Short mmCIF file of C-alpha atoms in Angstrom, two decimals:
data_model
loop_
_atom_site.label_atom_id
_atom_site.label_comp_id
_atom_site.label_asym_id
_atom_site.label_seq_id
_atom_site.Cartn_x
_atom_site.Cartn_y
_atom_site.Cartn_z
CA GLN F 1 14.30 7.62 -12.64
CA VAL F 2 12.70 5.36 -10.02
CA GLN F 3 13.41 1.67 -10.35
CA LEU F 4 12.25 -1.32 -8.34
CA VAL F 5 13.88 -4.61 -9.14
CA GLU F 6 12.55 -7.83 -7.61
CA SER F 7 14.51 -11.00 -7.32
CA GLY F 8 14.34 -14.33 -5.41
CA GLY F 9 11.67 -16.00 -7.45
CA GLY F 10 12.06 -19.47 -9.02
CA LEU F 11 10.72 -23.02 -9.02
CA VAL F 12 10.20 -24.46 -5.54
CA GLN F 13 8.53 -27.44 -4.09
CA ALA F 14 5.39 -27.10 -2.04
CA GLY F 15 6.06 -26.76 1.69
CA LYS F 16 9.31 -24.92 1.14
CA SER F 17 10.03 -21.24 1.87
CA LEU F 18 11.14 -18.40 -0.34
CA ARG F 19 12.43 -14.86 0.29
CA LEU F 20 11.79 -12.26 -2.36
CA SER F 21 13.75 -9.00 -2.44
CA CYS F 22 12.87 -5.60 -3.89
CA VAL F 23 15.73 -3.21 -4.44
CA VAL F 24 14.66 0.44 -4.99
CA SER F 25 16.62 3.22 -6.51
CA GLY F 26 16.07 6.73 -7.81
CA ILE F 27 14.07 7.82 -4.73
CA GLU F 28 14.61 8.19 -1.06
CA PHE F 29 13.69 4.70 0.09
CA ASP F 30 12.83 5.73 3.65
CA LEU F 31 10.15 8.10 2.28
CA VAL F 32 8.10 5.43 0.47
CA ALA F 33 5.80 2.58 1.60
CA ILE F 34 6.27 -0.66 -0.04
CA GLY F 35 3.74 -3.11 -1.23
CA TRP F 36 3.81 -6.56 -2.49
CA PHE F 37 1.29 -7.86 -4.99
CA ARG F 38 0.98 -10.99 -7.02
CA GLN F 39 -0.79 -12.06 -10.21
CA ALA F 40 -1.50 -15.57 -11.18
CA PRO F 41 -2.27 -16.67 -14.75
CA GLY F 42 -5.80 -15.60 -15.75
CA LYS F 43 -6.44 -13.76 -12.40
CA GLU F 44 -6.39 -10.26 -11.24
CA ARG F 45 -3.51 -8.69 -9.49
CA GLU F 46 -3.86 -9.49 -5.80
CA GLY F 47 -2.47 -7.42 -2.85
CA VAL F 48 -0.25 -9.52 -0.53
CA SER F 49 1.21 -7.09 2.10
CA CYS F 50 2.51 -3.60 2.72
CA ILE F 51 4.92 -1.87 5.07
CA SER F 52 5.26 1.66 6.16
CA THR F 53 8.29 3.80 5.58
CA THR F 54 10.00 2.90 8.85
CA GLY F 55 8.69 -0.61 8.90
CA ALA F 56 6.74 0.01 12.18
CA SER F 57 3.46 -0.81 10.51
CA THR F 58 2.48 -3.71 8.30
CA TYR F 59 -0.64 -4.98 6.69
CA TYR F 60 -1.49 -8.35 5.25
CA ALA F 61 -4.27 -9.76 3.17
CA ASP F 62 -6.50 -11.72 5.51
CA SER F 63 -6.07 -14.99 3.64
CA LEU F 64 -2.28 -14.71 3.58
CA LYS F 65 -1.13 -13.32 6.89
CA ASP F 66 -0.23 -16.66 8.40
CA ARG F 67 2.41 -17.58 5.88
CA PHE F 68 3.75 -14.23 4.65
CA THR F 69 6.20 -11.80 6.42
CA ILE F 70 7.10 -8.31 5.00
CA SER F 71 10.13 -6.46 6.19
CA ARG F 72 12.55 -3.80 4.92
CA ASP F 73 16.11 -2.59 5.44
CA ASN F 74 16.22 1.07 4.76
CA ALA F 75 20.06 1.02 4.98
CA LYS F 76 20.05 -1.30 1.93
CA ASN F 77 17.08 0.36 0.12
CA THR F 78 15.64 -3.12 0.08
CA ALA F 79 12.28 -4.72 1.01
CA PHE F 80 11.54 -8.32 1.53
CA LEU F 81 8.78 -10.84 1.45
CA VAL F 82 9.17 -14.20 3.00
CA VAL F 83 6.67 -16.88 2.12
CA ASN F 84 6.51 -20.04 4.15
CA SER F 85 4.77 -23.33 3.54
CA LEU F 86 4.40 -22.53 -0.09
CA LYS F 87 1.46 -24.01 -1.88
CA PRO F 88 0.84 -24.54 -5.65
CA GLU F 89 -1.80 -21.75 -5.49
CA ASP F 90 0.99 -19.35 -4.55
CA THR F 91 2.33 -19.58 -8.17
CA ALA F 92 2.28 -16.16 -9.54
CA VAL F 93 4.29 -13.16 -10.61
CA TYR F 94 5.20 -11.25 -7.49
CA TYR F 95 5.53 -7.49 -7.84
CA CYS F 96 6.87 -4.88 -5.40
CA ALA F 97 5.45 -1.31 -5.56
CA ALA F 98 6.35 1.93 -3.91
CA SER F 99 3.97 4.53 -2.65
CA THR F 100 4.86 8.09 -1.44
CA ARG F 101 1.84 7.74 0.96
CA TRP F 102 1.33 5.14 3.67
CA ASN F 103 -2.10 3.56 3.47
CA PRO F 104 -2.60 0.24 5.23
CA ARG F 105 -4.51 -1.14 2.24
CA LEU F 106 -3.57 -3.12 -0.79
CA THR F 107 -5.06 -1.03 -3.59
CA PRO F 108 -2.84 -1.00 -6.65
CA GLY F 109 -3.92 2.47 -7.54
CA ASN F 110 -2.31 3.79 -4.36
CA TYR F 111 1.18 2.89 -5.60
CA ASN F 112 3.21 5.27 -7.83
CA TYR F 113 6.01 2.94 -8.89
CA TRP F 114 6.22 -0.72 -9.81
CA GLY F 115 8.80 -3.35 -10.52
CA GLN F 116 8.77 -5.84 -13.41
CA GLY F 117 7.99 -8.76 -11.16
CA THR F 118 9.63 -12.05 -10.36
CA GLN F 119 8.03 -15.38 -11.12
CA VAL F 120 7.35 -17.87 -8.35
CA THR F 121 6.34 -21.30 -9.30
CA VAL F 122 5.37 -23.92 -6.79
CA SER F 123 5.36 -27.55 -7.70
CA SER F 124 3.21 -30.13 -5.85
#
């Protein structure tokens, strides 16, 4: 059974940084691409970033690339998303997802497996 477990969310002040983690089990981690998505209250799920199986390729949503950094540690079956200079509008549930096919796009339908999400709340 494939599981993705996010962690690292919480209540943070605007301007601070946060590192989210996604631990993957039940599948060969180095065979899946990882994507990060977020969903704010009352809004559709939004793609944030994705990373290829080896980490050699990454892709970011245009509006977010300056403050977000995606990475992965295949030895630890873990992917990361660092968010710098947090803003109140970054408040959302952040999800990681795994895809058996690398596609430098942030289309939720391309991802086979999803985590339950971690809440990030940014106070002003």
